[in-house]
CSV table of C-alpha atoms in Angstrom, one decimal:
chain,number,residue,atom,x,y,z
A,1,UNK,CA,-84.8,-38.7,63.3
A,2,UNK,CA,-83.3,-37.9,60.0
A,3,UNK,CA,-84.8,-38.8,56.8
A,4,UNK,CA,-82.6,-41.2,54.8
A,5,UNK,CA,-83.2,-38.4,51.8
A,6,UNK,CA,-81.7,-35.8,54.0
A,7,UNK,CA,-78.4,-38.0,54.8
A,8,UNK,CA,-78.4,-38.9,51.6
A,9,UNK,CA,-78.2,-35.0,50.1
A,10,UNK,CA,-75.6,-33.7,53.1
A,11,UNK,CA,-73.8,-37.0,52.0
A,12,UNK,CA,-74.0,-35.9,47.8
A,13,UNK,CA,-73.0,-32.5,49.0
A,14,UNK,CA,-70.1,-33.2,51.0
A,15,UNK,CA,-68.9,-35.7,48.5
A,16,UNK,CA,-69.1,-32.8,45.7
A,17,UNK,CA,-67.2,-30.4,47.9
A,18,UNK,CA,-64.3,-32.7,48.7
A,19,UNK,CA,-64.2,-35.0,45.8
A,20,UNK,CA,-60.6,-34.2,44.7
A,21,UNK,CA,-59.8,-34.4,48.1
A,22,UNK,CA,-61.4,-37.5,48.9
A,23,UNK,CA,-59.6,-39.2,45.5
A,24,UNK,CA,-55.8,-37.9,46.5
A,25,UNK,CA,-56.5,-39.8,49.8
A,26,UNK,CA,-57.6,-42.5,48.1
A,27,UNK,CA,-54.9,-42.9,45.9
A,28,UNK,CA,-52.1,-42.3,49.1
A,29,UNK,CA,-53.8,-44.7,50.7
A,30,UNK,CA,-53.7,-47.4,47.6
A,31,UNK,CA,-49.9,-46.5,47.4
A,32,UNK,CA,-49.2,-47.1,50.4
A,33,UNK,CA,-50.8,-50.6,50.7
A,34,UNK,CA,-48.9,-51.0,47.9
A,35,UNK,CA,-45.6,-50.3,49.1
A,36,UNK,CA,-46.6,-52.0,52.7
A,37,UNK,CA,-47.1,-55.1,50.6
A,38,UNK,CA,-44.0,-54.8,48.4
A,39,UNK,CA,-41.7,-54.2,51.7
A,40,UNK,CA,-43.4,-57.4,53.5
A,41,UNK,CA,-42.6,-59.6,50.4
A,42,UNK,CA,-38.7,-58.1,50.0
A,43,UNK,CA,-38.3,-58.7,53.7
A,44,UNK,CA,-40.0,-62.2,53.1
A,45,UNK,CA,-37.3,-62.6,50.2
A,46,UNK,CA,-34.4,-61.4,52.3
A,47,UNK,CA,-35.7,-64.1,55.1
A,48,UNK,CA,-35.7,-66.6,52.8
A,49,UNK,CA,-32.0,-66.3,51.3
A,50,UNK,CA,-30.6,-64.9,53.8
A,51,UNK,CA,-27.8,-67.6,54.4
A,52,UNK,CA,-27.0,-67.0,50.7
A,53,UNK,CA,-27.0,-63.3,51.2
A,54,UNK,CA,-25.3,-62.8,54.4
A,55,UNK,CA,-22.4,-65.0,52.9
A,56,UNK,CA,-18.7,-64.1,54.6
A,57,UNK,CA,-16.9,-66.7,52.3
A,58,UNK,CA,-17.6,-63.3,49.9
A,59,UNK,CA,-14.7,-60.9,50.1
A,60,UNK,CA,-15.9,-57.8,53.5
A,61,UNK,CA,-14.4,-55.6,54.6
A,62,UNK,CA,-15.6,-52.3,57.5
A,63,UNK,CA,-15.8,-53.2,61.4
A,64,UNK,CA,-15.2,-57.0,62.0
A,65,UNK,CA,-17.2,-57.0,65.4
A,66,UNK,CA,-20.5,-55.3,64.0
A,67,UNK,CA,-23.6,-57.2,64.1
A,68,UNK,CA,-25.1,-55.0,61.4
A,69,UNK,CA,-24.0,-56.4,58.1
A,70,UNK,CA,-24.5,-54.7,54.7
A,71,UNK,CA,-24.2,-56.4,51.5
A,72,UNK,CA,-24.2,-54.6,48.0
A,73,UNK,CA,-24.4,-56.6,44.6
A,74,UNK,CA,-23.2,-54.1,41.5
A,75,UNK,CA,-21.4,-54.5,37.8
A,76,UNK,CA,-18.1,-52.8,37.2
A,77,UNK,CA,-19.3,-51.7,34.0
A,78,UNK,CA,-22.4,-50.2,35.4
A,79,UNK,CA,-22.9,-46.1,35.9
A,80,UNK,CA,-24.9,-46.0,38.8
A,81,UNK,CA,-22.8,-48.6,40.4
A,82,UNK,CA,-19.7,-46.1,39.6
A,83,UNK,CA,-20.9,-43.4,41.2
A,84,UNK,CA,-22.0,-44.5,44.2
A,85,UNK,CA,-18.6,-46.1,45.2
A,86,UNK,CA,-17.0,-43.2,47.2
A,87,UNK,CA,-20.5,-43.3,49.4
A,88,UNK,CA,-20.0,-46.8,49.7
A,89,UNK,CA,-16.8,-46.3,50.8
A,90,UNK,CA,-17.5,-43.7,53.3
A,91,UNK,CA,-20.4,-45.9,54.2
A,92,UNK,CA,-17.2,-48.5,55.5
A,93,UNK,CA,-15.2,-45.9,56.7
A,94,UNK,CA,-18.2,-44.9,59.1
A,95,UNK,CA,-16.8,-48.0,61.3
A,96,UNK,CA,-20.5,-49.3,62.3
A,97,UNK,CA,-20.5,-52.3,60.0
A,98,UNK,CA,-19.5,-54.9,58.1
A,99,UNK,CA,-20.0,-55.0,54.2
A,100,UNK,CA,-20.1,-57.8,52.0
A,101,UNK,CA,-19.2,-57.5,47.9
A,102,UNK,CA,-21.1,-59.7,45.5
A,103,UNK,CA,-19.8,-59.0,42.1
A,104,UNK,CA,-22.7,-59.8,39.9
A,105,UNK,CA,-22.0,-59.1,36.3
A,106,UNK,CA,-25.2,-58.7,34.5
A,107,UNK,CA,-24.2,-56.6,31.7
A,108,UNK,CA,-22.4,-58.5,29.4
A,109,UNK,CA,-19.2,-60.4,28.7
A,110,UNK,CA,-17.1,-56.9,29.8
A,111,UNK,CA,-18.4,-56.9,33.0
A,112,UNK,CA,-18.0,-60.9,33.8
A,113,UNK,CA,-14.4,-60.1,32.5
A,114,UNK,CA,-14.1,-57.6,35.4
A,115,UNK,CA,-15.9,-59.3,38.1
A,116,UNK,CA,-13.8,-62.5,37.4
A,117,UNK,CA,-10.5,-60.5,37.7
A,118,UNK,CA,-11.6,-58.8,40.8
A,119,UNK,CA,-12.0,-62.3,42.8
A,120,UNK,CA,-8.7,-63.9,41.1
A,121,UNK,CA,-7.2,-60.6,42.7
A,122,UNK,CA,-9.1,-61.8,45.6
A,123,UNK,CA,-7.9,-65.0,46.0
A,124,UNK,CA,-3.9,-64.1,45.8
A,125,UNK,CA,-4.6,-60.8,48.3
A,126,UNK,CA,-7.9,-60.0,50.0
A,127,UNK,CA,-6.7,-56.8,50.3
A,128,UNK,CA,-5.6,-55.9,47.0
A,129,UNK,CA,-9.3,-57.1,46.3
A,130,UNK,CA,-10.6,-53.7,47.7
A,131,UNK,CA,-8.0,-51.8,45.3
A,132,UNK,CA,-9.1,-53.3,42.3
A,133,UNK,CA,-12.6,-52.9,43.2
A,134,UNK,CA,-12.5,-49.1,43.2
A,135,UNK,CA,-10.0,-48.6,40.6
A,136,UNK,CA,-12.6,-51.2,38.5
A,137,UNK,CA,-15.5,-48.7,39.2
A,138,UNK,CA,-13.6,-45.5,38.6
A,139,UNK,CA,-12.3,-47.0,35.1
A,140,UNK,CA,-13.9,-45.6,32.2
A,141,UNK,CA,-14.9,-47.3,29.4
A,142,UNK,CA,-15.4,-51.0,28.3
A,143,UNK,CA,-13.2,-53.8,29.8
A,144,UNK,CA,-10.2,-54.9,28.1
A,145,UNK,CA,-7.1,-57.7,28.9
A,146,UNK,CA,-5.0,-54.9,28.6
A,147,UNK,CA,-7.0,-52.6,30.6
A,148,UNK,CA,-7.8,-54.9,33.3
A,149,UNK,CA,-4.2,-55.9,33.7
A,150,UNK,CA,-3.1,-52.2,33.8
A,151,UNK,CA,-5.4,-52.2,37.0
A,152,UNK,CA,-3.6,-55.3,38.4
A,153,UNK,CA,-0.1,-54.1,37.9
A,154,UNK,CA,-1.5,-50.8,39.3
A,155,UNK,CA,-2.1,-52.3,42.4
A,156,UNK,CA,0.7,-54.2,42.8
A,157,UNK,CA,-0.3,-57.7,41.5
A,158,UNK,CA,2.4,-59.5,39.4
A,159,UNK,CA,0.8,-60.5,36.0
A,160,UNK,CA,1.8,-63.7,36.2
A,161,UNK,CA,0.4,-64.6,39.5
A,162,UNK,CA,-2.7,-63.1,38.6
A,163,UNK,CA,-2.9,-65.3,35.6
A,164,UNK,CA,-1.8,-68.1,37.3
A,165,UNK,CA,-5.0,-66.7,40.1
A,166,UNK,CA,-8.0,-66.6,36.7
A,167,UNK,CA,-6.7,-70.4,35.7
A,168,UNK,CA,-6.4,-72.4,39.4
A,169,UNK,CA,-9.3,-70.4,40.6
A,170,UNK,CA,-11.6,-70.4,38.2
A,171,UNK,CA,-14.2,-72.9,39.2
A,172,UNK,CA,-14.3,-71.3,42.4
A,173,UNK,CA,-15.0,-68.1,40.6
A,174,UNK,CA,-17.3,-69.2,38.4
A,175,UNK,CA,-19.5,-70.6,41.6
A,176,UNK,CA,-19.3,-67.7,43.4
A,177,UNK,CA,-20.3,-65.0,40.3
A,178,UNK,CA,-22.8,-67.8,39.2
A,179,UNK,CA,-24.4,-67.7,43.0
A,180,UNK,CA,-24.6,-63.8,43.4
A,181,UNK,CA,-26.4,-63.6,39.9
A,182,UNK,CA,-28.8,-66.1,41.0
A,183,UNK,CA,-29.6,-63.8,43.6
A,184,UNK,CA,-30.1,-61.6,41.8
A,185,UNK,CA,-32.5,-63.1,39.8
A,186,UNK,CA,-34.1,-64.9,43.2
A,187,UNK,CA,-35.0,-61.6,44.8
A,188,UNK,CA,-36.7,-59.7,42.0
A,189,UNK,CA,-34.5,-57.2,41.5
A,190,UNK,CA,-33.9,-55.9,38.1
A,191,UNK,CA,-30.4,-54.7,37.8
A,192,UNK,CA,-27.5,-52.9,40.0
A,193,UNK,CA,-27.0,-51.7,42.2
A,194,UNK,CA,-28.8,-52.6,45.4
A,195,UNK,CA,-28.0,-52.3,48.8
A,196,UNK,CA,-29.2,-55.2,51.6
A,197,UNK,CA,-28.9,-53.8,55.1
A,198,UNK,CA,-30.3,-56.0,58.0
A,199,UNK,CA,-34.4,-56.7,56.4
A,200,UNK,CA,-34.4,-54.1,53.9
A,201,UNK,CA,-33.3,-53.8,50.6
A,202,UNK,CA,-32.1,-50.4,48.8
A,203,UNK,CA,-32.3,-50.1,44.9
A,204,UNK,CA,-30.2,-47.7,42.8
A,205,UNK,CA,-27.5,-45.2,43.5
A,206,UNK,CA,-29.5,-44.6,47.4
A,207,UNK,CA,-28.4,-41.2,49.3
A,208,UNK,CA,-25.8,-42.0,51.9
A,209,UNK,CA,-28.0,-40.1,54.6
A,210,UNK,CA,-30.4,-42.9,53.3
A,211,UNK,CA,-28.5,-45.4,54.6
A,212,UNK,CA,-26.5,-44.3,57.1
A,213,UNK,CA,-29.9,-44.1,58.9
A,214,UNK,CA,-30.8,-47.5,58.3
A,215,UNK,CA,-27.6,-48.9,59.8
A,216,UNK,CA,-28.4,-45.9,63.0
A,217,UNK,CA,-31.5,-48.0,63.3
A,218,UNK,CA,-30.0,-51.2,63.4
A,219,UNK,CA,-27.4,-50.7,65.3
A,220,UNK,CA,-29.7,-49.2,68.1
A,221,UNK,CA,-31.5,-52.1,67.9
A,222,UNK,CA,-28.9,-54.5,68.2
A,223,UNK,CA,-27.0,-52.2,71.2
């Protein structure tokens, strides 16, 4: 039988041997409680609002018949929002799902400008909604009158409809901005963009491989 001492020095020894070793697991192992624990409470989250989130009163656009919805929540006057647009846009073009935008302006009275004019552009053409919403991202600069109208004449929005659009529409607007900012704020998340697609939620300007294999996933499952 072996002597407590004698576990006790093979125990010291082995410990001294493999003590970095033994700390790196540690510490991978703490991190990934951590993150364990983070993803249960977003999924939690995401549970909890998800009538709010998976709203189609929001303007969407990509494959009407998918069951695997996205939703993305950005600022027009945000960088990261602005670059990820044309992987967003592929994203759609990829035909496996449907994508809901929330304009949520969070970065001053610029961006509520924008995010207003986008859903009175919305409410005259659904269609024209999606032009302004990438020729809003691919402006540069801060948001004007005059530079937000040059986007709605761009697209082929009379100015006076789209006036008439900001005034008749503007509680509605107001509801619908107020609503994804709330969001926003409900879910923790600190600014844009982020991504929801099915359960999990994607922060930042996310790789398109990134997500195109969540929405593989889901639509596997739900196939």
């Amino acid at each position: 039988m072996l002597s407590d001492d004698y576990i006790g020095e093979k125990l010291d020894n082995y410990i001294s041997r493999n003590f970095d070793k033994i700390v790196k697991t540690l510490k991978e192992e703490s991190i990934k409680s951590s993150y364990a624990a983070r993803d249960n409470v977003t999924k939690s989250k995401i549970s909890q609002y998800k009538d709010q989130i998976f709203d189609l009163t929001y303007p969407y656009s990509g494959n009407e018949n998918s069951s695997v919805i996205a939703v993305g929540f950005l600022d027009y006057s945000c960088g990261h929002c602005k670059a990820i647009k044309n992987d967003i846009k592929q994203l759609i073009n990829d035909g496996k799902i449907k994508y809901i935008f929330r304009d949520a302006p969070i970065l001053g009275n610029a961006s509520l400008k924008a995010a207003k004019s986008a859903l009175a552009v919305y409410f005259l053409d659904k269609e024209k909604y999606f032009d302004f919403h990438h020729a809003a991202l691919s402006h540069k600069g801060e948001f004007s009158d005059e530079s937000i109208l040059d986007i709605v004449k761009n697209i082929g929005i009379d100015e006076d409809d789209f006036n008439d659009s900001i005034k008749d529409n503007a509680d509605k607007i107001e509801q619908m901005i107020n609503n994804s900012r709330l969001l926003v704020r409900d879910l923790g998340v600190g600014g844009t963009p982020f991504l929801i697609i099915g359960d999990s939620l994607f922060v930042g300007a996310t790789d398109l491989n990134v997500l195109r294999k969540k929405v593989d996933e889901l639509s596997h499952k739900q196939g």
